[in-house]
């Protein structure tokens, strides 16, 4: 079985459509979505519809939490707060219903899926360094945990002796004697200096993880965002993948 893991779509319809098109060529059995379908971009409703249509597991991200009013926007940057308010104004009742059915975590055989971290998933912590990875390895179930949230494709491995290693996201074959944290990157707002949409594939039989980068019509997305009154910074960052 081959499954795709997508995350952090951020209401970027063109990026999501390009990824779904790419998936058609990859002989995927199923698609799982790790959350942040909404926020930042200007097409939340259509993105939610496509995620419901194509993804068998749909997890909650922090931007879904903002949309549902489950956490305060107070600590957000002014731009992020403006974006969260824009999203709340534009979501339909059906969108809210869809989002409220998203799950916090999912477990499939030896695979753990979560938006931010397996420890305190509702606190939306980032796993960026060894210290957080250690907490994540202590809490994760199974041998591979796929996550998102930072928009940075990266991999942490933990040996049976407890040694943790950290690398940028790359294709690899998980070793039987290690456990892994795999950040699948972001479909709709990459931040690793590559503006192409990012997601990951896992072949459960061959035991391989593959990262895919997919070009999409960034200018079209940016024009729509500008017309919708989304903050300029969020529009510009798509050009450079930052
Ligand atoms: Zn995100």
Short mmCIF file of C-alpha atoms and ligand atoms in Angstrom, two decimals:
data_model
loop_
_atom_site.label_atom_id
_atom_site.label_comp_id
_atom_site.label_asym_id
_atom_site.label_seq_id
_atom_site.Cartn_x
_atom_site.Cartn_y
_atom_site.Cartn_z
CA UNK A 1 0.00 0.00 0.00
CA UNK A 2 1.18 3.50 -0.86
CA UNK A 3 -0.24 6.50 0.94
CA UNK A 4 0.35 10.20 0.51
CA UNK A 5 0.61 12.59 3.43
CA UNK A 6 -0.26 16.21 2.75
CA UNK A 7 -0.25 19.08 5.23
CA UNK A 8 -0.50 22.85 5.59
CA UNK A 9 -2.51 23.57 2.45
CA UNK A 10 -3.44 27.00 3.83
CA UNK A 11 -6.34 27.70 1.48
CA UNK A 12 -4.02 27.66 -1.56
CA UNK A 13 -6.29 26.06 -4.16
CA UNK A 14 -3.84 26.08 -7.07
CA UNK A 15 -1.18 24.31 -4.98
CA UNK A 16 -3.67 21.71 -3.75
CA UNK A 17 -5.03 21.05 -7.26
CA UNK A 18 -1.47 20.61 -8.58
CA UNK A 19 -0.70 18.13 -5.79
CA UNK A 20 -3.91 16.17 -6.43
CA UNK A 21 -2.98 16.03 -10.12
CA UNK A 22 0.51 14.80 -9.21
CA UNK A 23 -1.04 12.14 -6.94
CA UNK A 24 -2.94 10.72 -9.90
CA UNK A 25 0.37 9.79 -11.53
CA UNK A 26 1.73 8.15 -8.36
CA UNK A 27 -0.63 5.16 -7.98
CA UNK A 28 -1.64 6.14 -4.47
CA UNK A 29 -4.05 4.00 -2.47
CA UNK A 30 -5.05 6.73 -0.08
CA UNK A 31 -4.30 10.27 1.06
CA UNK A 32 -4.06 11.58 4.62
CA UNK A 33 -4.22 15.26 5.51
CA UNK A 34 -2.45 16.58 8.61
CA UNK A 35 -4.35 19.87 8.94
CA UNK A 36 -4.07 23.61 8.39
CA UNK A 37 -6.29 23.31 5.33
CA UNK A 38 -7.37 26.90 6.02
CA UNK A 39 -5.61 30.11 7.06
CA UNK A 40 -3.38 32.55 5.11
CA UNK A 41 -4.83 31.83 1.64
CA UNK A 42 -8.09 32.91 0.03
CA UNK A 43 -9.80 29.63 -0.99
CA UNK A 44 -10.65 27.89 2.29
CA UNK A 45 -14.04 26.53 1.21
CA UNK A 46 -12.91 24.84 -2.01
CA UNK A 47 -9.80 23.45 -0.31
CA UNK A 48 -11.96 21.93 2.46
CA UNK A 49 -14.25 20.37 -0.16
CA UNK A 50 -11.28 18.79 -1.98
CA UNK A 51 -9.76 17.50 1.26
CA UNK A 52 -13.07 15.89 2.25
CA UNK A 53 -13.34 14.38 -1.22
CA UNK A 54 -9.79 13.02 -1.46
CA UNK A 55 -8.41 12.44 2.05
CA UNK A 56 -9.38 9.45 4.17
CA UNK A 57 -7.96 10.96 7.36
CA UNK A 58 -8.33 14.67 8.12
CA UNK A 59 -6.51 16.07 11.12
CA UNK A 60 -6.98 19.33 12.96
CA UNK A 61 -4.33 22.04 12.61
CA UNK A 62 -3.89 25.17 14.69
CA UNK A 63 -5.54 27.25 11.94
CA UNK A 64 -8.64 25.07 12.22
CA UNK A 65 -8.52 25.76 15.97
CA UNK A 66 -8.42 29.53 15.30
CA UNK A 67 -11.33 29.16 12.87
CA UNK A 68 -13.39 27.34 15.50
CA UNK A 69 -12.48 29.91 18.14
CA UNK A 70 -10.90 27.21 20.33
CA UNK A 71 -7.74 29.23 20.96
CA UNK A 72 -7.20 32.92 21.23
CA UNK A 73 -5.45 34.81 18.44
CA UNK A 74 -3.82 37.13 20.98
CA UNK A 75 -0.29 35.81 20.73
CA UNK A 76 -0.27 35.78 16.92
CA UNK A 77 1.68 38.30 14.85
CA UNK A 78 -0.48 41.13 13.45
CA UNK A 79 -0.39 39.54 9.98
CA UNK A 80 -1.39 36.10 11.25
CA UNK A 81 -4.16 37.64 13.36
CA UNK A 82 -5.47 39.56 10.34
CA UNK A 83 -5.39 36.34 8.32
CA UNK A 84 -7.21 34.36 11.03
CA UNK A 85 -9.91 37.05 11.14
CA UNK A 86 -10.20 36.99 7.32
CA UNK A 87 -10.63 33.20 7.42
CA UNK A 88 -13.25 33.32 10.17
CA UNK A 89 -15.25 35.88 8.16
CA UNK A 90 -15.16 33.81 4.98
CA UNK A 91 -15.90 30.30 6.26
CA UNK A 92 -19.42 28.99 5.70
CA UNK A 93 -21.45 27.10 8.29
CA UNK A 94 -20.76 23.94 6.32
CA UNK A 95 -17.01 24.65 6.47
CA UNK A 96 -17.20 24.99 10.24
CA UNK A 97 -19.12 21.71 10.44
CA UNK A 98 -16.45 20.03 8.28
CA UNK A 99 -13.60 21.38 10.38
CA UNK A 100 -15.20 20.43 13.68
CA UNK A 101 -15.12 16.79 12.54
CA UNK A 102 -11.34 16.82 12.03
CA UNK A 103 -9.43 14.57 14.45
CA UNK A 104 -6.42 15.53 16.60
CA UNK A 105 -4.33 12.43 15.84
CA UNK A 106 -4.54 9.15 13.98
CA UNK A 107 -2.83 5.77 14.32
CA UNK A 108 -2.47 3.18 11.55
CA UNK A 109 -0.56 0.01 12.42
CA UNK A 110 2.88 1.40 13.29
CA UNK A 111 2.26 4.89 11.86
CA UNK A 112 1.35 7.93 13.95
CA UNK A 113 -0.15 11.03 12.27
CA UNK A 114 -0.42 14.45 13.95
CA UNK A 115 -0.34 18.09 12.87
CA UNK A 116 2.22 19.59 15.25
CA UNK A 117 3.64 17.12 17.78
CA UNK A 118 2.75 13.81 19.42
CA UNK A 119 3.33 15.44 22.82
CA UNK A 120 0.60 17.92 23.74
CA UNK A 121 -0.88 17.95 20.20
CA UNK A 122 -3.34 20.67 21.20
CA UNK A 123 -0.53 23.00 22.32
CA UNK A 124 0.76 23.24 18.75
CA UNK A 125 4.45 22.88 19.63
CA UNK A 126 7.08 22.89 16.90
CA UNK A 127 9.55 20.05 16.42
CA UNK A 128 12.59 21.86 15.05
CA UNK A 129 15.49 20.66 17.20
CA UNK A 130 16.69 17.58 19.04
CA UNK A 131 15.16 18.60 22.37
CA UNK A 132 11.61 18.67 20.99
CA UNK A 133 12.30 15.57 18.91
CA UNK A 134 13.27 13.75 22.12
CA UNK A 135 9.89 14.60 23.69
CA UNK A 136 8.18 13.51 20.49
CA UNK A 137 10.01 10.15 20.41
CA UNK A 138 9.03 9.62 24.08
CA UNK A 139 5.34 10.11 23.22
CA UNK A 140 4.90 8.78 19.69
CA UNK A 141 3.36 5.40 19.01
CA UNK A 142 4.71 3.09 16.31
CA UNK A 143 7.88 3.52 14.30
CA UNK A 144 7.12 6.51 12.03
CA UNK A 145 5.32 9.69 12.96
CA UNK A 146 4.34 11.99 10.08
CA UNK A 147 3.77 15.61 11.09
CA UNK A 148 3.68 19.14 9.66
CA UNK A 149 3.16 22.59 11.24
CA UNK A 150 6.60 24.18 10.62
CA UNK A 151 6.29 23.90 6.82
CA UNK A 152 9.88 22.59 6.79
CA UNK A 153 10.46 19.12 5.31
CA UNK A 154 12.78 17.42 7.80
CA UNK A 155 13.51 14.05 9.34
CA UNK A 156 14.60 13.02 12.84
CA UNK A 157 15.71 9.46 13.49
CA UNK A 158 16.16 7.76 16.86
CA UNK A 159 18.31 4.64 17.20
CA UNK A 160 17.65 1.84 19.69
CA UNK A 161 20.38 3.41 21.84
CA UNK A 162 18.41 6.66 21.86
CA UNK A 163 20.73 8.63 19.57
CA UNK A 164 18.76 11.30 17.69
CA UNK A 165 19.83 12.57 14.27
CA UNK A 166 18.36 15.42 12.30
CA UNK A 167 18.37 15.98 8.54
CA UNK A 168 16.49 18.03 5.97
CA UNK A 169 13.72 16.13 4.22
CA UNK A 170 14.95 13.66 1.60
CA UNK A 171 13.90 10.34 0.11
CA UNK A 172 14.94 7.47 2.36
CA UNK A 173 14.31 3.90 3.42
CA UNK A 174 13.46 3.71 7.11
CA UNK A 175 15.74 1.28 8.89
CA UNK A 176 14.10 -1.45 11.01
CA UNK A 177 16.10 -0.54 14.10
CA UNK A 178 15.22 3.16 14.16
CA UNK A 179 12.15 5.27 14.73
CA UNK A 180 11.41 8.39 12.68
CA UNK A 181 9.71 11.75 12.81
CA UNK A 182 8.99 12.88 9.24
CA UNK A 183 7.83 16.42 8.54
CA UNK A 184 6.05 16.29 5.19
CA UNK A 185 6.47 20.01 4.40
CA UNK A 186 3.69 22.30 3.21
CA UNK A 187 1.45 22.13 0.16
CA UNK A 188 0.32 25.75 0.19
CA UNK A 189 3.00 27.80 1.92
CA UNK A 190 6.46 26.16 1.75
CA UNK A 191 9.11 27.85 3.91
CA UNK A 192 12.30 26.01 2.91
CA UNK A 193 13.26 28.39 0.09
CA UNK A 194 11.63 26.17 -2.52
CA UNK A 195 8.29 27.68 -3.59
CA UNK A 196 6.99 24.40 -5.05
CA UNK A 197 4.23 22.55 -3.17
CA UNK A 198 5.62 19.76 -0.97
CA UNK A 199 4.20 16.47 0.27
CA UNK A 200 5.39 12.93 1.06
CA UNK A 201 4.60 9.39 -0.05
CA UNK A 202 5.02 6.29 2.08
CA UNK A 203 5.21 2.88 0.45
CA UNK A 204 4.34 0.50 3.27
CA UNK A 205 5.52 -2.60 1.37
CA UNK A 206 8.81 -1.28 0.00
CA UNK A 207 9.22 0.80 3.20
CA UNK A 208 10.26 3.96 1.38
CA UNK A 209 9.53 7.62 2.08
CA UNK A 210 9.57 9.90 -0.98
CA UNK A 211 9.22 13.66 -1.04
CA UNK A 212 7.44 15.23 -4.00
CA UNK A 213 7.81 18.88 -5.11
CA UNK A 214 5.13 20.16 -7.43
CA UNK A 215 5.12 23.41 -9.41
CA UNK A 216 1.86 25.34 -9.52
CA UNK A 217 0.59 28.69 -10.84
CA UNK A 218 1.89 30.89 -8.01
CA UNK A 219 1.06 34.15 -9.81
CA UNK A 220 -2.57 33.14 -10.18
CA UNK A 221 -2.80 32.39 -6.45
CA UNK A 222 -1.13 35.70 -5.61
CA UNK A 223 -3.50 37.71 -7.82
CA UNK A 224 -6.49 36.09 -6.13
CA UNK A 225 -5.03 36.71 -2.67
CA UNK A 226 -4.42 40.39 -3.45
CA UNK A 227 -7.95 40.81 -4.80
CA UNK A 228 -9.32 39.14 -1.66
CA UNK A 229 -7.47 41.56 0.62
CA UNK A 230 -5.11 39.02 2.18
CA UNK A 231 -2.07 40.73 3.84
CA UNK A 232 0.70 41.50 1.31
CA UNK A 233 3.39 39.64 3.28
CA UNK A 234 1.46 36.38 2.90
CA UNK A 235 1.16 36.97 -0.84
CA UNK A 236 4.83 37.81 -1.37
CA UNK A 237 6.29 34.91 0.60
CA UNK A 238 4.86 32.39 -1.89
CA UNK A 239 7.27 33.67 -4.58
CA UNK A 240 10.34 32.61 -2.64
CA UNK A 241 8.98 29.79 -0.48
CA UNK A 242 9.77 31.54 2.77
ZN1 LIG B 1 0.57 25.68 8.82
#
